[in-house]
């Protein structure tokens, strides 16, 4: 317990990226649980990027789930957040963040705001995050939570992720946290040449493949990196 508390204090104090958000005052139970999550769920699975570990050790995941789920905030799995949607497993959040290789000057597009947790994590490492959520009540709740917690680099829009955010394009990186059956062309068009996209692709019900894409002058470089299960990406009618 003392060892974990020491790790927790190290993760949650100091070492912030310039302009990053200090953690809110919170119960020590959550601080220790978060340190255990980083150690047992992320480091133990081989993810070692110090920037990502530091951010995962700071962002208060319990603030992005319904109050009746907070006790389970740091468990090794997704959690329901209402409207048939989920907050992703902590390891998947960390893995996708590390794979995207976010840089301090990057402008990032996120498709599938959900709870706002993934946007909060990435925003600690980049210049700006533009996040789109098709379920309007979730978009409004995530926007309010992000504002309440001081994540001012994130802009949230309720809308169709298939269309992207053309007026803010091009983006250095795009992260998609819901699964289309194929990569939407609009998102590829809104990615800078040299930019990266991480996206789960596959059937609505079943295992999908998480792909890391890089946009080159002549097309897309595609790498399958992990089998996953995400909620389907929904198109507005």
CSV table of C-alpha atoms in Angstrom, one decimal:
chain,number,residue,atom,x,y,z
A,1,UNK,CA,0.0,0.0,0.0
A,2,UNK,CA,2.8,2.5,0.9
A,3,UNK,CA,4.6,1.6,-2.3
A,4,UNK,CA,1.5,2.2,-4.4
A,5,UNK,CA,0.8,5.5,-2.6
A,6,UNK,CA,4.3,6.6,-3.4
A,7,UNK,CA,3.9,5.8,-7.1
A,8,UNK,CA,0.5,7.5,-7.1
A,9,UNK,CA,2.0,10.7,-5.6
A,10,UNK,CA,4.8,10.6,-8.2
A,11,UNK,CA,2.3,10.2,-11.0
A,12,UNK,CA,-0.1,12.9,-9.8
A,13,UNK,CA,2.4,15.6,-8.8
A,14,UNK,CA,4.9,17.3,-10.9
A,15,UNK,CA,6.2,16.2,-14.3
A,16,UNK,CA,3.4,18.0,-16.2
A,17,UNK,CA,3.6,18.8,-19.8
A,18,UNK,CA,3.6,22.6,-20.4
A,19,UNK,CA,0.0,23.8,-20.2
A,20,UNK,CA,-1.3,20.5,-18.9
A,21,UNK,CA,-4.2,20.2,-16.4
A,22,UNK,CA,-3.4,19.6,-12.8
A,23,UNK,CA,-5.4,16.8,-11.3
A,24,UNK,CA,-8.4,17.8,-9.2
A,25,UNK,CA,-8.3,17.3,-5.4
A,26,UNK,CA,-9.6,13.7,-5.0
A,27,UNK,CA,-10.0,10.8,-2.6
A,28,UNK,CA,-6.7,8.9,-2.0
A,29,UNK,CA,-8.6,5.7,-2.8
A,30,UNK,CA,-8.8,6.8,-6.4
A,31,UNK,CA,-5.2,7.9,-6.5
A,32,UNK,CA,-4.0,4.6,-5.3
A,33,UNK,CA,-6.4,2.7,-7.6
A,34,UNK,CA,-5.1,4.7,-10.6
A,35,UNK,CA,-1.5,3.9,-9.7
A,36,UNK,CA,-2.4,0.2,-9.5
A,37,UNK,CA,-4.1,0.4,-12.9
A,38,UNK,CA,-1.0,1.9,-14.5
A,39,UNK,CA,1.2,-0.7,-12.9
A,40,UNK,CA,-0.9,-3.9,-13.3
A,41,UNK,CA,-2.9,-3.2,-16.5
A,42,UNK,CA,-0.6,-1.0,-18.6
A,43,UNK,CA,3.0,-1.5,-17.7
A,44,UNK,CA,2.5,-5.2,-17.1
A,45,UNK,CA,1.3,-5.5,-20.7
A,46,UNK,CA,4.4,-4.0,-22.0
A,47,UNK,CA,3.5,-0.4,-22.7
A,48,UNK,CA,6.4,1.8,-21.5
A,49,UNK,CA,6.0,5.2,-23.2
A,50,UNK,CA,6.7,7.5,-20.2
A,51,UNK,CA,4.4,10.3,-21.5
A,52,UNK,CA,1.4,8.0,-21.7
A,53,UNK,CA,2.1,6.4,-18.3
A,54,UNK,CA,2.3,9.8,-16.7
A,55,UNK,CA,-0.9,11.0,-18.3
A,56,UNK,CA,-2.8,7.7,-17.4
A,57,UNK,CA,-1.5,8.2,-13.9
A,58,UNK,CA,-3.0,11.8,-13.7
A,59,UNK,CA,-6.3,11.9,-15.5
A,60,UNK,CA,-9.2,11.1,-13.0
A,61,UNK,CA,-11.1,8.4,-14.8
A,62,UNK,CA,-13.7,8.3,-12.1
A,63,UNK,CA,-14.8,11.8,-13.1
A,64,UNK,CA,-15.9,10.5,-16.6
A,65,UNK,CA,-18.2,7.7,-15.5
A,66,UNK,CA,-21.7,7.7,-14.0
A,67,UNK,CA,-21.6,8.1,-10.2
A,68,UNK,CA,-22.9,4.6,-9.7
A,69,UNK,CA,-19.9,3.2,-11.7
A,70,UNK,CA,-17.2,5.2,-9.9
A,71,UNK,CA,-16.3,2.3,-7.7
A,72,UNK,CA,-15.3,0.4,-10.8
A,73,UNK,CA,-13.5,3.2,-12.6
A,74,UNK,CA,-10.1,1.5,-12.5
A,75,UNK,CA,-11.1,-2.0,-13.2
A,76,UNK,CA,-9.6,-3.8,-16.2
A,77,UNK,CA,-12.5,-3.4,-18.7
A,78,UNK,CA,-14.9,-1.1,-20.3
A,79,UNK,CA,-17.9,0.5,-18.4
A,80,UNK,CA,-21.3,1.6,-19.6
A,81,UNK,CA,-21.9,5.3,-19.8
A,82,UNK,CA,-25.5,5.3,-21.0
A,83,UNK,CA,-27.2,5.4,-24.4
A,84,UNK,CA,-25.6,2.0,-25.3
A,85,UNK,CA,-22.1,3.4,-25.2
A,86,UNK,CA,-19.0,2.6,-23.1
A,87,UNK,CA,-15.8,4.1,-21.8
A,88,UNK,CA,-13.0,2.0,-23.1
A,89,UNK,CA,-10.8,-0.3,-21.1
A,90,UNK,CA,-7.9,1.7,-19.6
A,91,UNK,CA,-5.3,-0.4,-21.4
A,92,UNK,CA,-7.0,0.3,-24.8
A,93,UNK,CA,-7.0,4.0,-24.1
A,94,UNK,CA,-3.3,3.9,-23.3
A,95,UNK,CA,-2.4,1.7,-26.2
A,96,UNK,CA,-4.3,3.8,-28.8
A,97,UNK,CA,-2.7,7.0,-27.3
A,98,UNK,CA,0.8,5.6,-27.5
A,99,UNK,CA,0.3,4.2,-31.0
A,100,UNK,CA,-0.9,7.6,-32.3
A,101,UNK,CA,2.4,9.1,-31.0
A,102,UNK,CA,0.9,12.5,-30.1
A,103,UNK,CA,3.2,15.5,-30.4
A,104,UNK,CA,3.0,18.8,-28.5
A,105,UNK,CA,2.1,20.8,-31.6
A,106,UNK,CA,-0.4,18.3,-33.0
A,107,UNK,CA,-4.1,19.1,-33.7
A,108,UNK,CA,-6.1,15.9,-33.2
A,109,UNK,CA,-9.5,14.9,-34.4
A,110,UNK,CA,-11.4,12.3,-32.2
A,111,UNK,CA,-14.4,10.5,-33.5
A,112,UNK,CA,-16.6,9.2,-30.7
A,113,UNK,CA,-16.3,11.5,-27.7
A,114,UNK,CA,-18.2,9.1,-25.4
A,115,UNK,CA,-17.4,10.1,-21.8
A,116,UNK,CA,-14.6,12.5,-22.8
A,117,UNK,CA,-11.9,10.4,-21.1
A,118,UNK,CA,-9.9,9.6,-24.2
A,119,UNK,CA,-10.0,13.3,-25.3
A,120,UNK,CA,-8.8,14.3,-21.8
A,121,UNK,CA,-5.9,11.9,-22.0
A,122,UNK,CA,-4.7,13.0,-25.4
A,123,UNK,CA,-5.2,16.7,-24.7
A,124,UNK,CA,-2.5,16.5,-22.1
A,125,UNK,CA,0.0,15.7,-24.9
A,126,UNK,CA,-1.1,17.9,-27.9
A,127,UNK,CA,-2.0,21.4,-28.8
A,128,UNK,CA,-5.8,20.9,-29.5
A,129,UNK,CA,-8.4,18.1,-29.7
A,130,UNK,CA,-11.6,18.4,-31.8
A,131,UNK,CA,-14.0,15.7,-30.7
A,132,UNK,CA,-17.3,14.6,-32.3
A,133,UNK,CA,-20.0,12.5,-30.7
A,134,UNK,CA,-23.2,11.5,-32.5
A,135,UNK,CA,-25.2,11.0,-29.3
A,136,UNK,CA,-26.1,14.6,-28.3
A,137,UNK,CA,-26.7,14.0,-24.6
A,138,UNK,CA,-23.3,12.3,-24.3
A,139,UNK,CA,-21.6,15.1,-26.2
A,140,UNK,CA,-23.2,17.7,-23.9
A,141,UNK,CA,-22.2,15.7,-20.8
A,142,UNK,CA,-18.7,15.2,-21.9
A,143,UNK,CA,-18.3,18.8,-22.8
A,144,UNK,CA,-19.5,19.9,-19.4
A,145,UNK,CA,-17.2,17.4,-17.6
A,146,UNK,CA,-14.2,18.4,-19.6
A,147,UNK,CA,-14.9,22.1,-18.9
A,148,UNK,CA,-15.4,21.4,-15.2
A,149,UNK,CA,-12.1,19.5,-15.0
A,150,UNK,CA,-10.2,22.2,-16.8
A,151,UNK,CA,-9.5,20.4,-20.1
A,152,UNK,CA,-9.7,23.6,-22.2
A,153,UNK,CA,-7.8,22.2,-25.2
A,154,UNK,CA,-10.8,20.0,-26.1
A,155,UNK,CA,-13.6,21.2,-28.3
A,156,UNK,CA,-16.7,19.0,-28.5
A,157,UNK,CA,-19.3,18.9,-31.2
A,158,UNK,CA,-22.5,16.8,-31.4
A,159,UNK,CA,-22.6,15.5,-35.0
A,160,UNK,CA,-21.8,12.8,-37.6
A,161,UNK,CA,-18.3,11.4,-37.2
A,162,UNK,CA,-18.4,10.1,-40.8
A,163,UNK,CA,-18.2,13.8,-42.0
A,164,UNK,CA,-15.3,14.7,-39.7
A,165,UNK,CA,-14.7,18.4,-38.9
A,166,UNK,CA,-13.8,19.9,-42.3
A,167,UNK,CA,-13.5,23.5,-41.2
A,168,UNK,CA,-10.8,22.6,-38.7
A,169,UNK,CA,-8.9,20.3,-41.0
A,170,UNK,CA,-6.3,19.2,-41.8
A,171,UNK,CA,-5.3,17.3,-38.7
A,172,UNK,CA,-2.0,15.9,-37.6
A,173,UNK,CA,-3.7,12.8,-36.1
A,174,UNK,CA,-7.1,11.2,-36.0
A,175,UNK,CA,-8.3,8.7,-33.3
A,176,UNK,CA,-11.5,6.8,-33.9
A,177,UNK,CA,-13.1,5.2,-30.8
A,178,UNK,CA,-16.0,3.4,-32.5
A,179,UNK,CA,-15.8,0.9,-35.3
A,180,UNK,CA,-16.8,1.6,-39.0
A,181,UNK,CA,-16.9,-1.3,-41.4
A,182,UNK,CA,-14.4,0.6,-43.6
A,183,UNK,CA,-12.3,3.8,-43.0
A,184,UNK,CA,-14.5,6.8,-43.9
A,185,UNK,CA,-13.0,8.7,-46.9
A,186,UNK,CA,-13.8,12.1,-45.3
A,187,UNK,CA,-11.5,11.3,-42.4
A,188,UNK,CA,-8.6,10.3,-44.7
A,189,UNK,CA,-9.2,13.5,-46.7
A,190,UNK,CA,-8.9,15.6,-43.5
A,191,UNK,CA,-5.7,14.0,-42.4
A,192,UNK,CA,-2.4,15.8,-43.2
A,193,UNK,CA,0.1,14.1,-45.5
A,194,UNK,CA,2.4,12.4,-42.9
A,195,UNK,CA,-0.4,12.3,-40.4
A,196,UNK,CA,-1.5,9.2,-38.4
A,197,UNK,CA,-4.9,7.7,-37.8
A,198,UNK,CA,-5.8,4.9,-35.4
A,199,UNK,CA,-9.1,3.2,-36.1
A,200,UNK,CA,-10.9,-0.1,-35.3
A,201,UNK,CA,-12.4,-1.6,-38.5
A,202,UNK,CA,-14.7,-4.5,-38.8
A,203,UNK,CA,-18.2,-5.9,-38.3
A,204,UNK,CA,-20.7,-4.3,-35.9
A,205,UNK,CA,-21.0,-7.5,-33.8
A,206,UNK,CA,-17.7,-9.4,-33.4
A,207,UNK,CA,-14.0,-8.9,-33.4
A,208,UNK,CA,-12.6,-5.9,-35.2
A,209,UNK,CA,-9.0,-5.0,-36.1
A,210,UNK,CA,-7.3,-1.9,-34.8
A,211,UNK,CA,-5.4,-0.3,-37.6
A,212,UNK,CA,-2.7,2.3,-37.5
A,213,UNK,CA,-2.7,4.3,-40.7
A,214,UNK,CA,-0.2,6.8,-42.0
A,215,UNK,CA,-1.1,9.1,-44.9
A,216,UNK,CA,1.6,9.3,-47.6
A,217,UNK,CA,1.8,11.2,-50.8
A,218,UNK,CA,0.8,8.1,-52.7
A,219,UNK,CA,-1.8,6.7,-50.4
A,220,UNK,CA,-2.2,5.0,-47.0
A,221,UNK,CA,0.3,2.9,-45.2
A,222,UNK,CA,-1.7,0.4,-43.1
A,223,UNK,CA,-0.7,-1.7,-40.1
A,224,UNK,CA,-2.9,-4.0,-38.1
A,225,UNK,CA,-1.9,-3.6,-34.5
A,226,UNK,CA,-4.5,-5.3,-32.2
A,227,UNK,CA,-7.8,-7.3,-32.3
A,228,UNK,CA,-10.5,-5.3,-30.4
A,229,UNK,CA,-14.2,-4.9,-29.8
A,230,UNK,CA,-15.7,-1.4,-30.1
A,231,UNK,CA,-19.2,-0.2,-30.3
A,232,UNK,CA,-20.2,0.4,-34.0
A,233,UNK,CA,-19.7,3.8,-35.7
A,234,UNK,CA,-23.1,5.2,-36.4
A,235,UNK,CA,-24.0,7.4,-39.4
A,236,UNK,CA,-26.5,10.2,-38.9
A,237,UNK,CA,-29.8,9.8,-40.9
